[in-house]
Amino acid sequence: MGELKLKAHAGSPPRWGTARDLTHETDGQILRRVARLMGFELFDWQAHVSDIALEKVNGFYRYRTICTQVGRQNGKSKLISARIAMEAMKPNHHIAYTAQDRNMARAKWEEHVEILESAPRLRKKIKRVSRVNGSERIFFTNGSSYGIITPNASKGGRGTSLDLVVIDEALTHKLELISALQPTLGTKANGQLWIVSNAGHPIHSELLSHYRNL
């Protein structure tokens, strides 16, 4: 399993990050197009993450786990929303998102719903939106869905099969959360786990520190 690490600032190239391997094709350009449909262009650091994270080998994503660290108010949420939208455009793909707690995850999920609904070409692909507490989910006309997972290491997404899982604000999580979430991607040849965060404590931010150290 490959791991990708990156640290960057909005509007500028990354301070440091995994190098792009030009011998591999990438779906980075697809994510760029999705971002444009959502009304924005990717920053240099966002494009860098996209190009590398979506590198492919023999038709499959080279990296199963992506870890990105970037400061607040630098475009992290927009990159996540574009990556989620890109996955949702694939028929019968299922996406889950979690943050430091369910309330924060719900707030960010609502933000993503608003971005999707504000883009005409994406809005027409939404079948319905469920805001029932505990069952928040966007259902798309192609059979795909995007919902919330409670960041609970004992439950996580057990019993579900997912194509994309996003752990936001990773600085707040324990490493044991991974053992609950990774099995949800196990049956998907192109399943990806995206771990994103701003800077955390080198000791107490257990999950983020682990992947940053890798």
C-alpha positions as MATLAB code, in Angstrom:
seq = 'MGELKLKAHAGSPPRWGTARDLTHETDGQILRRVARLMGFELFDWQAHVSDIALEKVNGFYRYRTICTQVGRQNGKSKLISARIAMEAMKPNHHIAYTAQDRNMARAKWEEHVEILESAPRLRKKIKRVSRVNGSERIFFTNGSSYGIITPNASKGGRGTSLDLVVIDEALTHKLELISALQPTLGTKANGQLWIVSNAGHPIHSELLSHYRNL';
ca = [
       0.000    0.000    0.000;
       1.389    3.390   -0.982;
       1.162    6.433    1.270;
       1.179   10.017    0.005;
       2.144   12.963    2.188;
       1.925   16.671    1.449;
       2.213   20.031    3.159;
       1.287   23.201    1.291;
      -0.187   26.705    1.220;
      -3.035   27.900   -0.993;
      -2.074   29.453   -4.293;
       1.516   28.192   -4.218;
       3.322   24.947   -5.004;
       3.632   22.490   -2.084;
       6.365   23.114    0.467;
       7.059   19.397    0.268;
       5.290   16.375   -1.109;
       5.566   13.103   -2.927;
       6.975   13.601   -6.417;
       4.843   12.991   -9.500;
       5.876    9.889  -11.435;
       5.375   10.806  -15.082;
       5.646    7.166  -16.158;
       2.147    6.643  -14.725;
      -1.084    8.067  -16.073;
      -3.283   10.013  -13.683;
      -6.941   10.915  -13.211;
      -5.885   14.307  -11.902;
      -7.252   16.015  -14.999;
     -10.678   14.490  -14.287;
     -10.706   16.026  -10.819;
      -9.749   19.369  -12.377;
     -12.755   19.184  -14.696;
     -15.064   18.314  -11.811;
     -13.738   21.315   -9.855;
     -14.535   23.565  -12.825;
     -18.069   22.183  -12.931;
     -18.299   23.206   -9.264;
     -17.182   26.730  -10.122;
     -13.530   26.890   -9.150;
     -10.022   26.127  -10.379;
      -7.644   24.035   -8.286;
      -4.787   25.809   -6.529;
      -1.281   24.575   -7.376;
      -1.085   22.480   -4.221;
      -4.545   20.993   -4.826;
      -3.589   20.068   -8.385;
      -0.365   18.508   -7.094;
      -2.293   16.332   -4.634;
      -4.811   15.376   -7.318;
      -2.236   14.400   -9.926;
      -0.260   12.192   -7.550;
      -3.104   10.758   -5.491;
      -4.867    9.637   -8.660;
      -1.867    8.086  -10.403;
      -2.769    4.725  -11.928;
      -0.883    1.497  -12.563;
      -2.502   -1.003  -14.928;
      -5.801    0.850  -14.573;
      -5.814    0.909  -10.761;
      -4.945    3.709   -8.355;
      -1.332    3.493   -7.269;
      -2.083    4.880   -3.809;
      -4.757    3.438   -1.550;
      -4.114    5.939    1.234;
      -3.632    9.692    0.768;
      -2.477   11.920    3.636;
      -2.514   15.690    3.139;
      -1.713   18.391    5.679;
      -2.507   22.028    4.893;
      -3.217   25.132    6.977;
      -6.705   26.397    7.665;
      -8.498   28.520    5.051;
      -6.278   27.270    2.248;
      -8.770   25.266    0.220;
      -8.877   21.889    1.934;
     -12.676   21.682    1.949;
     -12.953   22.524   -1.753;
     -10.444   19.839   -2.688;
     -12.398   17.304   -0.620;
     -15.716   18.333   -2.146;
     -14.308   17.963   -5.671;
     -12.858   14.529   -4.891;
     -16.199   13.415   -3.436;
     -18.081   14.734   -6.471;
     -15.677   12.974   -8.821;
     -16.333    9.649   -7.099;
     -20.080   10.239   -7.007;
     -20.140   10.667  -10.791;
     -19.163    6.994  -11.148;
     -22.205    4.679  -11.184;
     -22.957    2.797   -7.963;
     -20.037    4.213   -6.011;
     -20.428    4.963   -2.326;
     -18.606    7.606   -0.290;
     -18.395    8.324    3.426;
     -17.056   11.313    5.342;
     -16.114   11.820    8.961;
     -14.632   14.678   10.990;
     -13.816   15.162   14.682;
     -17.402   14.414   15.731;
     -20.753   13.789   14.081;
     -21.952   17.369   14.501;
     -18.910   18.728   12.684;
     -19.190   16.011   10.047;
     -22.846   16.969    9.508;
     -21.934   20.651    9.161;
     -19.237   19.898    6.574;
     -21.514   17.452    4.753;
     -24.147   20.205    4.476;
     -21.452   22.473    3.044;
     -20.619   19.860    0.422;
     -24.317   19.406   -0.417;
     -24.636   23.163   -0.932;
     -21.624   23.202   -3.279;
     -23.034   20.310   -5.309;
     -26.504   21.824   -5.508;
     -25.121   25.195   -6.609;
     -23.471   23.671   -9.705;
     -26.193   23.218  -12.373;
     -24.541   20.279  -14.154;
     -24.035   18.436  -10.868;
     -27.369   19.379   -9.299;
     -29.272   17.509  -11.989;
     -27.397   14.336  -11.016;
     -28.777   14.456   -7.463;
     -31.828   12.240   -7.002;
     -32.633   13.225   -3.418;
     -31.030   14.402   -0.179;
     -31.868   12.774    3.155;
     -31.274   14.973    6.191;
     -32.792   12.550    8.703;
     -30.605   12.607   11.809;
     -28.309    9.592   11.710;
     -29.117    8.849    8.059;
     -27.742   11.900    6.266;
     -27.069   10.937    2.663;
     -27.109   12.266   -0.883;
     -28.521    9.826   -3.416;
     -27.496   10.308   -7.039;
     -29.392    9.319  -10.172;
     -26.622    6.868  -11.151;
     -27.013    4.797   -7.973;
     -24.124    6.413   -6.071;
     -24.405    7.916   -2.586;
     -22.511   10.139   -0.160;
     -23.097   10.034    3.586;
     -21.584   10.474    7.030;
     -19.820    7.940    9.242;
     -19.649    8.568   12.986;
     -15.948    8.628   13.984;
     -16.291    5.678   16.344;
     -13.434    3.185   16.367;
     -15.676    0.393   17.639;
     -18.212    0.798   14.824;
     -16.889    3.051   12.070;
     -18.313    1.875    8.773;
     -18.457   -1.815    9.594;
     -20.843   -3.777    7.422;
     -20.651   -1.299    4.542;
     -18.661   -1.376    1.313;
     -17.242    1.957    0.213;
     -15.252    3.338   -2.711;
     -13.997    6.487   -0.975;
     -13.615    7.374    2.705;
     -12.542   10.847    3.834;
     -11.229   11.467    7.356;
     -11.216   15.230    7.892;
      -9.537   17.003   10.827;
      -7.377   13.919   11.275;
      -5.450   15.652   14.060;
      -8.322   14.800   16.446;
      -8.442   11.035   15.838;
      -6.798    7.981   17.353;
      -5.034    5.543   15.054;
      -7.514    2.791   15.935;
     -10.122    4.529   13.765;
      -8.254    3.224   10.710;
      -8.872   -0.402   11.672;
     -12.612    0.315   11.659;
     -12.652    2.158    8.333;
     -10.127    0.364    6.103;
     -12.175   -2.869    5.865;
     -14.986   -0.878    4.215;
     -12.637   -0.348    1.246;
     -11.261   -3.880    1.172;
     -13.462   -5.219   -1.613;
     -12.893   -2.235   -3.908;
      -9.955   -2.483   -6.297;
      -9.833    1.317   -6.587;
     -10.980    2.187   -3.071;
      -9.154    5.125   -1.492;
      -8.836    6.503    2.023;
      -8.159   10.251    2.113;
      -6.783   11.641    5.391;
      -6.747   15.443    5.529;
      -5.992   17.875    8.310;
      -4.346   21.062    9.421;
      -1.349   20.845   11.736;
      -1.782   18.758   14.878;
       0.165   18.012   18.059;
       3.216   15.790   17.385;
       2.237   13.442   20.230;
      -1.490   13.775   20.861;
      -2.546   13.851   17.192;
      -1.964   10.126   16.967;
      -3.511    9.257   13.614;
      -2.161   12.283   11.762;
       1.327   11.889   13.250;
       1.451    8.243   12.198;
       0.742    8.964    8.544;
       2.859   12.096    8.465;
       5.810   10.108    9.832;
       5.342    7.461    7.142;
];
